[in-house]
PDB file of C-alpha atoms and ligand atoms in Angstrom:
ATOM      1  CA  UNK A 508     -58.336  38.672 -73.369  1.00 97.00           C
ATOM      2  CA  UNK A 509     -55.323  39.416 -71.185  1.00 98.00           C
ATOM      3  CA  UNK A 510     -52.613  36.739 -70.831  1.00 98.00           C
ATOM      4  CA  UNK A 511     -50.895  36.258 -67.473  1.00 98.00           C
ATOM      5  CA  UNK A 512     -48.160  33.736 -66.789  1.00 98.00           C
ATOM      6  CA  UNK A 513     -48.753  31.491 -63.774  1.00 98.00           C
ATOM      7  CA  UNK A 514     -45.291  31.001 -62.290  1.00 98.00           C
ATOM      8  CA  UNK A 515     -42.728  32.494 -59.927  1.00 98.00           C
ATOM      9  CA  UNK A 516     -39.836  31.443 -62.190  1.00 98.00           C
ATOM     10  CA  UNK A 517     -37.979  34.593 -63.272  1.00 98.00           C
ATOM     11  CA  UNK A 518     -36.508  33.004 -66.421  1.00 98.00           C
ATOM     12  CA  UNK A 519     -39.947  31.931 -67.658  1.00 98.00           C
ATOM     13  CA  UNK A 520     -41.454  35.328 -66.795  1.00 98.00           C
ATOM     14  CA  UNK A 521     -38.674  37.056 -68.772  1.00 98.00           C
ATOM     15  CA  UNK A 522     -39.195  34.674 -71.719  1.00 98.00           C
ATOM     16  CA  UNK A 523     -42.954  35.363 -71.725  1.00 98.00           C
ATOM     17  CA  UNK A 524     -42.391  39.122 -71.389  1.00 98.00           C
ATOM     18  CA  UNK A 525     -40.006  39.050 -74.364  1.00 97.00           C
ATOM     19  CA  UNK A 526     -42.829  37.630 -76.516  1.00 96.00           C
ATOM     20  CA  UNK A 527     -44.506  41.039 -76.221  1.00 96.00           C
ATOM     21  CA  UNK A 528     -47.961  39.628 -75.450  1.00 96.00           C
ATOM     22  CA  UNK A 529     -47.810  39.300 -71.665  1.00 97.00           C
ATOM     23  CA  UNK A 530     -50.167  41.333 -69.462  1.00 98.00           C
ATOM     24  CA  UNK A 531     -49.264  40.100 -65.994  1.00 98.00           C
ATOM     25  CA  UNK A 532     -48.104  37.383 -63.605  1.00 98.00           C
ATOM     26  CA  UNK A 533     -49.880  35.250 -61.020  1.00 98.00           C
ATOM     27  CA  UNK A 534     -48.039  33.522 -58.201  1.00 97.00           C
ATOM     28  CA  UNK A 535     -49.166  31.590 -55.167  1.00 96.00           C
ATOM     29  CA  UNK A 536     -47.423  30.112 -52.104  1.00 96.00           C
ATOM     30  CA  UNK A 537     -46.943  26.740 -53.868  1.00 97.00           C
ATOM     31  CA  UNK A 538     -45.289  28.393 -56.902  1.00 97.00           C
ATOM     32  CA  UNK A 539     -43.023  30.480 -54.637  1.00 97.00           C
ATOM     33  CA  UNK A 540     -42.038  27.351 -52.661  1.00 97.00           C
ATOM     34  CA  UNK A 541     -41.301  25.533 -55.951  1.00 97.00           C
ATOM     35  CA  UNK A 542     -38.687  28.224 -56.726  1.00 97.00           C
ATOM     36  CA  UNK A 543     -37.199  27.819 -53.227  1.00 97.00           C
ATOM     37  CA  UNK A 544     -38.156  31.359 -52.163  1.00 97.00           C
ATOM     38  CA  UNK A 545     -38.438  31.333 -48.360  1.00 94.00           C
ATOM     39  CA  UNK A 546     -38.409  34.017 -45.654  1.00 95.00           C
ATOM     40  CA  UNK A 547     -40.211  37.374 -45.808  1.00 94.00           C
ATOM     41  CA  UNK A 548     -37.228  39.382 -47.071  1.00 96.00           C
ATOM     42  CA  UNK A 549     -36.567  36.943 -49.922  1.00 96.00           C
ATOM     43  CA  UNK A 550     -40.250  36.763 -50.832  1.00 97.00           C
ATOM     44  CA  UNK A 551     -40.531  40.561 -51.025  1.00 97.00           C
ATOM     45  CA  UNK A 552     -37.323  40.787 -53.061  1.00 97.00           C
ATOM     46  CA  UNK A 553     -38.624  38.133 -55.446  1.00 98.00           C
ATOM     47  CA  UNK A 554     -41.884  40.040 -56.007  1.00 98.00           C
ATOM     48  CA  UNK A 555     -39.839  43.182 -56.693  1.00 98.00           C
ATOM     49  CA  UNK A 556     -37.695  41.230 -59.193  1.00 98.00           C
ATOM     50  CA  UNK A 557     -40.868  40.089 -60.971  1.00 98.00           C
ATOM     51  CA  UNK A 558     -42.196  43.679 -61.041  1.00 98.00           C
ATOM     52  CA  UNK A 559     -38.944  44.791 -62.648  1.00 98.00           C
ATOM     53  CA  UNK A 560     -39.490  42.367 -65.553  1.00 98.00           C
ATOM     54  CA  UNK A 561     -43.161  42.940 -66.449  1.00 98.00           C
ATOM     55  CA  UNK A 562     -45.294  46.005 -67.263  1.00 98.00           C
ATOM     56  CA  UNK A 563     -48.072  45.523 -64.653  1.00 98.00           C
ATOM     57  CA  UNK A 564     -50.380  43.144 -62.763  1.00 98.00           C
ATOM     58  CA  UNK A 565     -48.242  41.037 -60.428  1.00 98.00           C
ATOM     59  CA  UNK A 566     -50.486  39.020 -58.101  1.00 98.00           C
ATOM     60  CA  UNK A 567     -48.739  38.497 -54.744  1.00 98.00           C
ATOM     61  CA  UNK A 568     -50.571  36.308 -52.236  1.00 98.00           C
ATOM     62  CA  UNK A 569     -50.875  36.966 -48.508  1.00 98.00           C
ATOM     63  CA  UNK A 570     -50.051  34.099 -46.147  1.00 98.00           C
ATOM     64  CA  UNK A 571     -52.023  35.372 -43.145  1.00 98.00           C
ATOM     65  CA  UNK A 572     -55.518  33.919 -42.779  1.00 98.00           C
ATOM     66  CA  UNK A 573     -56.866  36.447 -40.249  1.00 98.00           C
ATOM     67  CA  UNK A 574     -58.197  39.904 -41.184  1.00 98.00           C
ATOM     68  CA  UNK A 575     -55.561  41.965 -39.327  1.00 98.00           C
ATOM     69  CA  UNK A 576     -52.733  39.821 -40.666  1.00 98.00           C
ATOM     70  CA  UNK A 577     -54.061  40.079 -44.242  1.00 98.00           C
ATOM     71  CA  UNK A 578     -54.301  43.877 -43.995  1.00 98.00           C
ATOM     72  CA  UNK A 579     -50.766  44.191 -42.587  1.00 98.00           C
ATOM     73  CA  UNK A 580     -49.252  41.839 -45.160  1.00 98.00           C
ATOM     74  CA  UNK A 581     -51.311  43.219 -48.055  1.00 98.00           C
ATOM     75  CA  UNK A 582     -50.293  46.807 -47.262  1.00 98.00           C
ATOM     76  CA  UNK A 583     -46.640  45.738 -47.192  1.00 98.00           C
ATOM     77  CA  UNK A 584     -47.014  44.007 -50.572  1.00 98.00           C
ATOM     78  CA  UNK A 585     -48.896  46.949 -52.112  1.00 98.00           C
ATOM     79  CA  UNK A 586     -46.205  49.391 -50.961  1.00 98.00           C
ATOM     80  CA  UNK A 587     -43.537  47.304 -52.678  1.00 98.00           C
ATOM     81  CA  UNK A 588     -44.536  48.379 -56.201  1.00 98.00           C
ATOM     82  CA  UNK A 589     -47.515  49.935 -58.027  1.00 98.00           C
ATOM     83  CA  UNK A 590     -47.671  46.799 -60.186  1.00 98.00           C
ATOM     84  CA  UNK A 591     -48.655  44.584 -57.224  1.00 98.00           C
ATOM     85  CA  UNK A 592     -52.181  43.164 -57.002  1.00 98.00           C
ATOM     86  CA  UNK A 593     -52.791  41.782 -53.488  1.00 98.00           C
ATOM     87  CA  UNK A 594     -54.017  38.194 -53.766  1.00 98.00           C
ATOM     88  CA  UNK A 595     -56.427  37.167 -51.015  1.00 98.00           C
ATOM     89  CA  UNK A 596     -58.063  33.763 -50.473  1.00 98.00           C
ATOM     90  CA  UNK A 597     -61.842  33.391 -50.703  1.00 98.00           C
ATOM     91  CA  UNK A 598     -62.729  33.198 -47.010  1.00 98.00           C
ATOM     92  CA  UNK A 599     -64.914  35.311 -44.727  1.00 98.00           C
ATOM     93  CA  UNK A 600     -61.820  37.119 -43.393  1.00 98.00           C
ATOM     94  CA  UNK A 601     -60.517  37.425 -46.941  1.00 98.00           C
ATOM     95  CA  UNK A 602     -63.702  39.100 -48.163  1.00 98.00           C
ATOM     96  CA  UNK A 603     -63.519  41.626 -45.312  1.00 98.00           C
ATOM     97  CA  UNK A 604     -59.903  42.350 -46.271  1.00 98.00           C
ATOM     98  CA  UNK A 605     -60.841  42.761 -49.958  1.00 98.00           C
ATOM     99  CA  UNK A 606     -63.506  45.322 -48.969  1.00 98.00           C
ATOM    100  CA  UNK A 607     -60.870  47.210 -46.939  1.00 98.00           C
ATOM    101  CA  UNK A 608     -58.395  47.237 -49.839  1.00 98.00           C
ATOM    102  CA  UNK A 609     -61.110  48.200 -52.319  1.00 98.00           C
ATOM    103  CA  UNK A 610     -62.147  51.149 -50.108  1.00 98.00           C
ATOM    104  CA  UNK A 611     -58.472  52.188 -50.027  1.00 98.00           C
ATOM    105  CA  UNK A 612     -57.986  51.834 -53.803  1.00 98.00           C
ATOM    106  CA  UNK A 613     -55.587  48.897 -53.536  1.00 98.00           C
ATOM    107  CA  UNK A 614     -56.069  46.280 -56.246  1.00 98.00           C
ATOM    108  CA  UNK A 615     -56.980  42.727 -55.211  1.00 98.00           C
ATOM    109  CA  UNK A 616     -57.281  39.277 -56.739  1.00 98.00           C
ATOM    110  CA  UNK A 617     -59.693  36.992 -54.843  1.00 98.00           C
ATOM    111  CA  UNK A 618     -58.298  33.474 -55.279  1.00 98.00           C
ATOM    112  CA  UNK A 619     -59.499  29.888 -54.868  1.00 98.00           C
ATOM    113  CA  UNK A 620     -62.960  30.495 -56.375  1.00 98.00           C
ATOM    114  CA  UNK A 621     -64.923  27.318 -57.062  1.00 98.00           C
ATOM    115  CA  UNK A 622     -68.563  28.468 -57.120  1.00 98.00           C
ATOM    116  CA  UNK A 623     -70.817  31.213 -58.504  1.00 98.00           C
ATOM    117  CA  UNK A 624     -71.774  32.208 -54.951  1.00 98.00           C
ATOM    118  CA  UNK A 625     -68.133  32.855 -54.081  1.00 98.00           C
ATOM    119  CA  UNK A 626     -67.764  34.890 -57.288  1.00 98.00           C
ATOM    120  CA  UNK A 627     -70.796  37.001 -56.388  1.00 98.00           C
ATOM    121  CA  UNK A 628     -69.427  37.786 -52.915  1.00 98.00           C
ATOM    122  CA  UNK A 629     -65.972  38.671 -54.336  1.00 98.00           C
ATOM    123  CA  UNK A 630     -67.584  41.177 -56.742  1.00 98.00           C
ATOM    124  CA  UNK A 631     -69.745  42.709 -54.021  1.00 98.00           C
ATOM    125  CA  UNK A 632     -66.633  43.216 -51.850  1.00 98.00           C
ATOM    126  CA  UNK A 633     -65.034  45.104 -54.758  1.00 98.00           C
ATOM    127  CA  UNK A 634     -62.314  42.660 -55.830  1.00 98.00           C
ATOM    128  CA  UNK A 635     -60.435  43.992 -58.858  1.00 98.00           C
ATOM    129  CA  UNK A 636     -60.215  40.459 -60.244  1.00 98.00           C
ATOM    130  CA  UNK A 637     -61.179  36.994 -59.081  1.00 98.00           C
ATOM    131  CA  UNK A 638     -59.727  33.595 -59.922  1.00 98.00           C
ATOM    132  CA  UNK A 639     -61.909  30.547 -60.620  1.00 98.00           C
ATOM    133  CA  UNK A 640     -59.648  27.439 -60.844  1.00 98.00           C
ATOM    134  CA  UNK A 641     -60.966  25.639 -63.905  1.00 98.00           C
ATOM    135  CA  UNK A 642     -58.424  22.801 -64.127  1.00 98.00           C
ATOM    136  CA  UNK A 643     -58.992  21.806 -60.508  1.00 98.00           C
ATOM    137  CA  UNK A 644     -62.761  21.688 -61.126  1.00 98.00           C
ATOM    138  CA  UNK A 645     -62.171  19.478 -64.178  1.00 98.00           C
ATOM    139  CA  UNK A 646     -60.055  17.247 -61.886  1.00 98.00           C
ATOM    140  CA  UNK A 647     -63.135  16.525 -59.756  1.00 98.00           C
ATOM    141  CA  UNK A 648     -65.471  15.897 -62.731  1.00 97.00           C
ATOM    142  CA  UNK A 649     -67.101  19.341 -62.809  1.00 97.00           C
ATOM    143  CA  UNK A 650     -66.703  21.305 -66.050  1.00 97.00           C
ATOM    144  CA  UNK A 651     -64.627  24.334 -65.020  1.00 98.00           C
ATOM    145  CA  UNK A 652     -65.734  26.187 -68.148  1.00 98.00           C
ATOM    146  CA  UNK A 653     -69.371  26.012 -66.998  1.00 98.00           C
ATOM    147  CA  UNK A 654     -68.371  28.039 -63.942  1.00 98.00           C
ATOM    148  CA  UNK A 655     -66.590  30.664 -66.064  1.00 98.00           C
ATOM    149  CA  UNK A 656     -69.695  31.100 -68.246  1.00 98.00           C
ATOM    150  CA  UNK A 657     -71.988  31.237 -65.207  1.00 98.00           C
ATOM    151  CA  UNK A 658     -69.867  33.942 -63.516  1.00 98.00           C
ATOM    152  CA  UNK A 659     -69.637  36.036 -66.697  1.00 98.00           C
ATOM    153  CA  UNK A 660     -73.449  35.866 -66.998  1.00 98.00           C
ATOM    154  CA  UNK A 661     -73.985  36.942 -63.376  1.00 98.00           C
ATOM    155  CA  UNK A 662     -71.460  39.798 -63.579  1.00 98.00           C
ATOM    156  CA  UNK A 663     -73.051  41.009 -66.801  1.00 98.00           C
ATOM    157  CA  UNK A 664     -76.558  40.977 -65.208  1.00 98.00           C
ATOM    158  CA  UNK A 665     -75.443  43.528 -62.619  1.00 97.00           C
ATOM    159  CA  UNK A 666     -72.581  45.333 -64.355  1.00 98.00           C
ATOM    160  CA  UNK A 667     -69.974  44.202 -61.811  1.00 98.00           C
ATOM    161  CA  UNK A 668     -66.542  45.465 -62.814  1.00 97.00           C
ATOM    162  CA  UNK A 669     -64.612  42.643 -61.126  1.00 98.00           C
ATOM    163  CA  UNK A 670     -62.541  40.942 -63.820  1.00 98.00           C
ATOM    164  CA  UNK A 671     -62.851  37.193 -64.407  1.00 98.00           C
ATOM    165  CA  UNK A 672     -59.344  35.710 -64.296  1.00 98.00           C
ATOM    166  CA  UNK A 673     -59.503  32.078 -65.401  1.00 98.00           C
ATOM    167  CA  UNK A 674     -56.839  30.208 -63.399  1.00 98.00           C
ATOM    168  CA  UNK A 675     -55.581  26.638 -63.237  1.00 98.00           C
ATOM    169  CA  UNK A 676     -55.587  26.709 -67.047  1.00 97.00           C
ATOM    170  CA  UNK A 677     -53.879  23.513 -68.173  1.00 96.00           C
ATOM    171  CA  UNK A 678     -54.035  23.472 -72.001  1.00 96.00           C
ATOM    172  CA  UNK A 679     -54.760  25.518 -75.100  1.00 96.00           C
ATOM    173  CA  UNK A 680     -58.423  24.435 -75.349  1.00 96.00           C
ATOM    174  CA  UNK A 681     -59.013  25.931 -71.895  1.00 97.00           C
ATOM    175  CA  UNK A 682     -57.569  29.196 -73.249  1.00 97.00           C
ATOM    176  CA  UNK A 683     -59.676  29.148 -76.410  1.00 97.00           C
ATOM    177  CA  UNK A 684     -62.853  28.311 -74.474  1.00 98.00           C
ATOM    178  CA  UNK A 685     -62.096  31.145 -72.022  1.00 98.00           C
ATOM    179  CA  UNK A 686     -61.739  33.573 -74.937  1.00 98.00           C
ATOM    180  CA  UNK A 687     -65.019  32.330 -76.470  1.00 98.00           C
ATOM    181  CA  UNK A 688     -66.796  32.773 -73.137  1.00 98.00           C
ATOM    182  CA  UNK A 689     -65.387  36.296 -72.743  1.00 98.00           C
ATOM    183  CA  UNK A 690     -63.120  35.826 -69.713  1.00 98.00           C
ATOM    184  CA  UNK A 691     -61.175  39.043 -69.071  1.00 98.00           C
ATOM    185  CA  UNK A 692     -57.905  37.268 -68.258  1.00 98.00           C
ATOM    186  CA  UNK A 693     -56.442  33.758 -68.422  1.00 98.00           C
ATOM    187  CA  UNK A 694     -53.358  32.731 -66.481  1.00 98.00           C
ATOM    188  CA  UNK A 695     -51.370  29.673 -67.473  1.00 97.00           C
ATOM    189  CA  UNK A 696     -47.884  28.139 -67.622  1.00 97.00           C
ATOM    190  CA  UNK A 697     -45.474  29.319 -70.340  1.00 96.00           C
ATOM    191  CA  UNK A 698     -45.849  25.950 -72.117  1.00 96.00           C
ATOM    192  CA  UNK A 699     -49.566  26.653 -72.734  1.00 96.00           C
ATOM    193  CA  UNK A 700     -48.880  30.120 -74.189  1.00 95.00           C
ATOM    194  CA  UNK A 701     -46.135  28.626 -76.396  1.00 94.00           C
ATOM    195  CA  UNK A 702     -48.511  25.887 -77.645  1.00 95.00           C
ATOM    196  CA  UNK A 703     -50.797  28.559 -79.110  1.00 95.00           C
ATOM    197  CA  UNK A 704     -48.172  29.421 -81.723  1.00 94.00           C
ATOM    198  CA  UNK A 705     -47.978  25.930 -83.150  1.00 94.00           C
ATOM    199  CA  UNK A 706     -49.831  24.415 -86.096  1.00 96.00           C
ATOM    200  CA  UNK A 707     -48.506  21.654 -88.386  1.00 97.00           C
ATOM    201  CA  UNK A 708     -49.869  23.455 -91.473  1.00 98.00           C
ATOM    202  CA  UNK A 709     -47.890  26.563 -90.508  1.00 98.00           C
ATOM    203  CA  UNK A 710     -44.720  24.457 -90.244  1.00 97.00           C
ATOM    204  CA  UNK A 711     -45.259  22.629 -93.549  1.00 98.00           C
ATOM    205  CA  UNK A 712     -46.435  25.807 -95.288  1.00 98.00           C
ATOM    206  CA  UNK A 713     -43.327  27.699 -94.200  1.00 98.00           C
ATOM    207  CA  UNK A 714     -41.100  24.818 -95.223  1.00 98.00           C
ATOM    208  CA  UNK A 715     -42.610  24.894 -98.757  1.00 98.00           C
ATOM    209  CA  UNK A 716     -42.294  28.712 -99.019  1.00 98.00           C
ATOM    210  CA  UNK A 717     -38.595  28.477 -98.095  1.00 98.00           C
ATOM    211  CA  UNK A 718     -37.961  25.570-100.475  1.00 98.00           C
ATOM    212  CA  UNK A 719     -39.660  27.393-103.393  1.00 97.00           C
ATOM    213  CA  UNK A 720     -37.744  30.575-102.615  1.00 97.00           C
ATOM    214  CA  UNK A 721     -34.445  28.710-102.521  1.00 97.00           C
ATOM    215  CA  UNK A 722     -35.196  26.905-105.810  1.00 96.00           C
ATOM    216  CA  UNK A 723     -36.164  30.124-107.626  1.00 96.00           C
ATOM    217  CA  UNK A 724     -33.118  32.001-106.342  1.00 96.00           C
ATOM    218  CA  UNK A 725     -30.587  29.286-107.144  1.00 92.00           C
ATOM    219  CA  UNK A 726     -31.316  29.342-110.926  1.00 80.00           C
TER     220      UNK A 726
HETATM  221  O1  G3P B1023     -53.518  29.954 -61.025  1.00 64.13           O
HETATM  222  C1  G3P B1023     -53.786  28.892 -60.166  1.00 64.13           C
HETATM  223  C2  G3P B1023     -52.810  27.825 -60.393  1.00 64.13           C
HETATM  224  O2  G3P B1023     -51.545  28.128 -59.909  1.00 64.13           O
HETATM  225  C3  G3P B1023     -53.261  26.484 -59.983  1.00 64.13           C
HETATM  226  O3  G3P B1023     -52.984  25.695 -61.057  1.00 64.13           O
HETATM  227  O4  G3P B1023     -52.544  23.612 -62.223  1.00 64.13           O
HETATM  228  O5  G3P B1023     -52.044  23.834 -59.746  1.00 64.13           O
HETATM  229  O6  G3P B1023     -54.392  23.717 -60.558  1.00 64.13           O
HETATM  230  P1  G3P B1023     -52.987  24.118 -60.881  1.00 64.13           P
END
């Protein structure tokens, strides 16, 4: 399973990249706003800065909601760097734009997926990847993991190549469940990736190894 970091914070992206296990980055307009990135020139520069840190797969979301606007903005984003994946919202106009980009070999990430029907349409339009938001489904008392499993089953029935990118991942159990279900990618905050490393038995085990080593070598 690929790991993406879900942030527009350059320091966190660098920290995750330095771990050596990062496969990409997802951003969205809320995450960009959180970092105080405003104005087209600054937004484009920020995406370029992100591309300069990571190896590939930087999802950059269009702001336009109409087809022509999405195409114009998406082309501008795609031209910025080969690592850019144009992120398009799951709407009727968005699906038309995804089909256009797919026909022109530009990678896309169809975002804000909350149902199997939406996932099916995204695959038929040729999205490179699509993002079901599992945490936000959990928030409204629907098991987000059920949707991930359902989409994986449907894609496998027809051999769709669209990758399942589990988004709105809030904790390590989401990540583990995504891996069990066979999600292609999971995107999450740095804190969730960091939590995977931790186990109390690792800490106590290492402490004992070091203590025994010290004792034996001080004789
Ligand atoms: O990847 C989608 C993500 O940014 C949304 O996460 O935690 O705001 O639901 P969250």
